PDB file of C-alpha atoms in Angstrom:
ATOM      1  CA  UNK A   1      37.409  76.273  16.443  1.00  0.00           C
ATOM      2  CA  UNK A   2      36.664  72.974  17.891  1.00  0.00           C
ATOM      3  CA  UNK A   3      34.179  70.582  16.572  1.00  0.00           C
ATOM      4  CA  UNK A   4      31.931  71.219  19.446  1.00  0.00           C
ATOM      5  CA  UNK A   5      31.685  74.752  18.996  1.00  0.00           C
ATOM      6  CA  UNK A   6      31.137  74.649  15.224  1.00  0.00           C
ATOM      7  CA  UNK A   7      28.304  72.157  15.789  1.00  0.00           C
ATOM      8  CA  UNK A   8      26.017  74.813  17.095  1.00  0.00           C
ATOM      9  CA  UNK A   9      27.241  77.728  14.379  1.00  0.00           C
ATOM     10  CA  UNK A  10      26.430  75.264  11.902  1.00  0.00           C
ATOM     11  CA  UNK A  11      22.595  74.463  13.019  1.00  0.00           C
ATOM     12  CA  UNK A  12      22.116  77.853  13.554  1.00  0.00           C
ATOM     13  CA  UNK A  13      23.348  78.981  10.143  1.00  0.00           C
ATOM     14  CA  UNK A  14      21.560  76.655   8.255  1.00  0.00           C
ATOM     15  CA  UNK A  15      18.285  76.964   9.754  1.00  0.00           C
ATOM     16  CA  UNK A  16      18.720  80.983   9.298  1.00  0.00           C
ATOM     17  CA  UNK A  17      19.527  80.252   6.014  1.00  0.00           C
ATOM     18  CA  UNK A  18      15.840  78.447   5.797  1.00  0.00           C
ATOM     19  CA  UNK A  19      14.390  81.695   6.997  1.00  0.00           C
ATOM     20  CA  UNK A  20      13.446  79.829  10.104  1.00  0.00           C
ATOM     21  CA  UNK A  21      13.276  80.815  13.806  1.00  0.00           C
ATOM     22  CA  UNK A  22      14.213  78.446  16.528  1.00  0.00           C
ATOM     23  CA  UNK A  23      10.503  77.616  17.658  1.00  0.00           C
ATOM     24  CA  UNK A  24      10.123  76.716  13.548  1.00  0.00           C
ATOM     25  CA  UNK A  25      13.167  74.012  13.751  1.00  0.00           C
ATOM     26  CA  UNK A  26      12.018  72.940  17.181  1.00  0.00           C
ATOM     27  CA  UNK A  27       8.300  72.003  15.657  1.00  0.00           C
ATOM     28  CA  UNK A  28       9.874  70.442  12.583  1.00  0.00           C
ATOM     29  CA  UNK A  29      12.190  68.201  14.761  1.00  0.00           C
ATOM     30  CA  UNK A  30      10.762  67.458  18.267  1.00  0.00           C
ATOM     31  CA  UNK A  31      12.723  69.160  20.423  1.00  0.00           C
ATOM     32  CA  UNK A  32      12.238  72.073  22.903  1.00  0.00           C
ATOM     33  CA  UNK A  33      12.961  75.712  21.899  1.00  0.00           C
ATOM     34  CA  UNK A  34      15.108  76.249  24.777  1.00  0.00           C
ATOM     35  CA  UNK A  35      17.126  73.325  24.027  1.00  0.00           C
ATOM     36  CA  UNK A  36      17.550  74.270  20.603  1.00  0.00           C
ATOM     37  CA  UNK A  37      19.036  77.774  21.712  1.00  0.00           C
ATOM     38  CA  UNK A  38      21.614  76.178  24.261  1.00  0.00           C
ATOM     39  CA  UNK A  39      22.856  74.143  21.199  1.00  0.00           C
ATOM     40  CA  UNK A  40      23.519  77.028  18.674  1.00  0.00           C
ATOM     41  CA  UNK A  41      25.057  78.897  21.683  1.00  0.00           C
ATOM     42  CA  UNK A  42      27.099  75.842  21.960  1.00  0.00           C
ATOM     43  CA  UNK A  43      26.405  75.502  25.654  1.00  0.00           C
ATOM     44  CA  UNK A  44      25.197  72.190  25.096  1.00  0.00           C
ATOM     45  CA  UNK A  45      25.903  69.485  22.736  1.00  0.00           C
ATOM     46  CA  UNK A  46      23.172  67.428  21.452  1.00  0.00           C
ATOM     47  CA  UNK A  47      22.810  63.953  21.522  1.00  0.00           C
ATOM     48  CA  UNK A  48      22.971  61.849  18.374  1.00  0.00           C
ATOM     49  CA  UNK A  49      19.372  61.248  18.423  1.00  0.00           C
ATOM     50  CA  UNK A  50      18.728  64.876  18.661  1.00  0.00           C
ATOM     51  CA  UNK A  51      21.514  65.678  15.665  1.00  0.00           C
ATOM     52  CA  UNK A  52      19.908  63.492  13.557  1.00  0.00           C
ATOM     53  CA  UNK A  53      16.372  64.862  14.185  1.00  0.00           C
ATOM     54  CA  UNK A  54      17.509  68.434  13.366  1.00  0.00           C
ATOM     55  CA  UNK A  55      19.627  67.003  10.427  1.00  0.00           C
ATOM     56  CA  UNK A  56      16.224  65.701   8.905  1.00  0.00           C
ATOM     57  CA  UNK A  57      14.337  68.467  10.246  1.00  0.00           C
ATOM     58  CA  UNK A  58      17.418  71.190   8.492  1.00  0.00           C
ATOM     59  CA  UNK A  59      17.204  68.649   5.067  1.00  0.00           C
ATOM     60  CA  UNK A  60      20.624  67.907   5.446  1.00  0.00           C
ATOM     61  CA  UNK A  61      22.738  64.482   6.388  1.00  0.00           C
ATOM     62  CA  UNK A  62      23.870  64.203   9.797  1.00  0.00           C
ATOM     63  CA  UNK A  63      27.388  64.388   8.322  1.00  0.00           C
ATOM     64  CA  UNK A  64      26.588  68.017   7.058  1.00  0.00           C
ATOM     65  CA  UNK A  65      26.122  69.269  10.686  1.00  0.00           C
ATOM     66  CA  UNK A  66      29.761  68.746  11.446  1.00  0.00           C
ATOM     67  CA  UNK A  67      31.604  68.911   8.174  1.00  0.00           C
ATOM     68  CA  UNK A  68      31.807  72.836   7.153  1.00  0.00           C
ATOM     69  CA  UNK A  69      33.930  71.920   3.777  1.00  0.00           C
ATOM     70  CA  UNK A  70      30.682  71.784   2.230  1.00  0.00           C
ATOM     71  CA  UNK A  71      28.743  74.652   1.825  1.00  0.00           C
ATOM     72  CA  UNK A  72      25.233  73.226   2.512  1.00  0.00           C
ATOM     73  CA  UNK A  73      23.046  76.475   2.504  1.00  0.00           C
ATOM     74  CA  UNK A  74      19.785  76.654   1.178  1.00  0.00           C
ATOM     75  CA  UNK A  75      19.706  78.566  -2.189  1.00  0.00           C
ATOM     76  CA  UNK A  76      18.014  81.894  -2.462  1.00  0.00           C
ATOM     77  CA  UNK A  77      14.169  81.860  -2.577  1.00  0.00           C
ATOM     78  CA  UNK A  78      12.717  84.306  -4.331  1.00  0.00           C
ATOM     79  CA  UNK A  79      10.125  84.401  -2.076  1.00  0.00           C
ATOM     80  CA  UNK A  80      10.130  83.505   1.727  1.00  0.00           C
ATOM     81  CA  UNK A  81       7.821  80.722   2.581  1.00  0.00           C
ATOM     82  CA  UNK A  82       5.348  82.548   4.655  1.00  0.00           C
ATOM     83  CA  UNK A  83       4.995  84.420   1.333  1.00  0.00           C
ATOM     84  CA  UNK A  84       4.413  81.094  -0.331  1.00  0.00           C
ATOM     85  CA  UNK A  85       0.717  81.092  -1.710  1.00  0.00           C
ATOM     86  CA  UNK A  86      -1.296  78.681   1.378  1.00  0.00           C
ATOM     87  CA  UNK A  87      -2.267  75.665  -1.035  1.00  0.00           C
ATOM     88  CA  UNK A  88       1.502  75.458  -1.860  1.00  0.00           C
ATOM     89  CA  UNK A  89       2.315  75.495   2.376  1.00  0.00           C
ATOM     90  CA  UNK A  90      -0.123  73.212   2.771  1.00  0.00           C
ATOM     91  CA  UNK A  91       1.175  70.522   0.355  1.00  0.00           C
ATOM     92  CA  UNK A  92       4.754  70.994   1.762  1.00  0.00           C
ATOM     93  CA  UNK A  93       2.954  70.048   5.509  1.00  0.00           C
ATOM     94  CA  UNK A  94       0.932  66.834   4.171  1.00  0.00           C
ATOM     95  CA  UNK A  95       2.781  63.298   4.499  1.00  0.00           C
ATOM     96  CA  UNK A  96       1.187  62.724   0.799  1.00  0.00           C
ATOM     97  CA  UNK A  97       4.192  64.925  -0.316  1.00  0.00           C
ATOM     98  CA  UNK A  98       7.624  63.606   1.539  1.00  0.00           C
ATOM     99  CA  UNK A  99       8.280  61.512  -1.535  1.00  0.00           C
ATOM    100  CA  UNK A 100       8.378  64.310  -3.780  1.00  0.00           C
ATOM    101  CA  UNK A 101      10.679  66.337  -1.253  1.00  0.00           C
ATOM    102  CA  UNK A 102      12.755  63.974  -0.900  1.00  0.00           C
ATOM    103  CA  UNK A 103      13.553  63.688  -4.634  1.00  0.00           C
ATOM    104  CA  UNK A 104      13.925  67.235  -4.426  1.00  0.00           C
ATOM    105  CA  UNK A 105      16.552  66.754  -1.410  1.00  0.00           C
ATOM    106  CA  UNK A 106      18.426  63.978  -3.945  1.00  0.00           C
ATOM    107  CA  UNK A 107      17.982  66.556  -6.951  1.00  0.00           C
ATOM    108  CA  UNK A 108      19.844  69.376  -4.888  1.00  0.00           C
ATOM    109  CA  UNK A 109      22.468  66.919  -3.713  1.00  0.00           C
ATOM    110  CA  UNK A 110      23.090  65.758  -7.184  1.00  0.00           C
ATOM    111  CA  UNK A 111      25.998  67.913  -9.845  1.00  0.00           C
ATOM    112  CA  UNK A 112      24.825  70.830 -11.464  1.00  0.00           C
ATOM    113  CA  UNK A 113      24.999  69.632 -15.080  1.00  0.00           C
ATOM    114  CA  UNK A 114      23.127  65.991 -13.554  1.00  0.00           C
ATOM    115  CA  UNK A 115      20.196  68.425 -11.901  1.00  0.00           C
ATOM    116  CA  UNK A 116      19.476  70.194 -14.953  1.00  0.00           C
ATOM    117  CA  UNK A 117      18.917  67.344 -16.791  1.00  0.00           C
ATOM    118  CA  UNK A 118      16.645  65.952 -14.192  1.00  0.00           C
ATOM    119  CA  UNK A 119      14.858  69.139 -13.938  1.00  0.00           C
ATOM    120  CA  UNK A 120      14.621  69.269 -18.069  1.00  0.00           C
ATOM    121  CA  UNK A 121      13.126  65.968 -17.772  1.00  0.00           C
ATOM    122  CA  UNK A 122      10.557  66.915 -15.648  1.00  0.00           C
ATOM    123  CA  UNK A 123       9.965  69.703 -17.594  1.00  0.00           C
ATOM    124  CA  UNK A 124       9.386  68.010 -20.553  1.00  0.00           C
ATOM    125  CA  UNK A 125       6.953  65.824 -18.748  1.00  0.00           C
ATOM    126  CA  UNK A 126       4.875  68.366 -17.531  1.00  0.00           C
ATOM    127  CA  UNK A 127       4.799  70.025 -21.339  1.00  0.00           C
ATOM    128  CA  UNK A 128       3.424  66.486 -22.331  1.00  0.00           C
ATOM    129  CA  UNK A 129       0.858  65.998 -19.217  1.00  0.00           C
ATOM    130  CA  UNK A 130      -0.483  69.586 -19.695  1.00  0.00           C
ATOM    131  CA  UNK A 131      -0.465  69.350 -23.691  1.00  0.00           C
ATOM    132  CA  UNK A 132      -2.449  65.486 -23.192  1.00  0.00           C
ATOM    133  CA  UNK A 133      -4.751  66.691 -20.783  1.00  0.00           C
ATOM    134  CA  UNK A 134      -6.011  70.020 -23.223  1.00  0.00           C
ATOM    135  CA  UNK A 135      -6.637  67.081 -25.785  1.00  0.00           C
ATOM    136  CA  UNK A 136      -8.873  65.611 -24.063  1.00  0.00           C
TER     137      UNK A 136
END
């Protein structure tokens, strides 16, 4: 399969994989439904503009859209978002919380023995806040 063709497989794949329809990644990364279709049909190729915005849009680097070596797919939720409870949706939309998704981009990007740790950390953190906070 060449390049070209795996492109669109790929964007398609890992936006499914986000439990996201077309119109969802076209909102997320500015670009028009129809478009979007034509690319995962591989019938057109998108510029590099429009790669990167569905690369940020998808959570991925741009390198991710063409390299299929690595297995980029979104782990399992337990739940799908639109069964997410709204005040959780709504901090995921707010610009108040892309620092905190990012780190949770780096933490997922990071080794699995590294990303426990992190996530023990922050466990142990939250112990301390909640414990601090009931002695007050």
């Amino acid at each position: 399969m060449k390049l070209q063709d795996c492109l669109g497989t790929r964007i398609r794949r890992l936006r499914q994989d986000r439990h996201w329809s077309q119109q969802e990644l076209s909102m997320r990364a500015g670009i028009s439904t129809p478009h979007i279709s034509s690319i995962e049909r591989n019938k057109r190729q998108p510029s590099l503009e429009y790669a990167k915005r569905m690369a940020d849009a998808l959570g991925v680097p741009l390198t991710a859209l063409s390299d299929d070596s690595k297995d980029l797919r979104t782990p399992k939720l337990k739940r799908s978002p639109e069964e997410w409870p709204l005040s959780m949706q709504n901090f995921i939309l707010n610009e108040e919380a892309e620092p905190y998704l990012e780190a949770a981009q780096q933490l997922s990007n990071l080794p699995k023995q590294e990303s426990d740790f992190v996530s023990l950390i922050i466990e142990l953190l939250t112990q301390k806040y909640k414990y601090n906070s009931r002695s007050m």
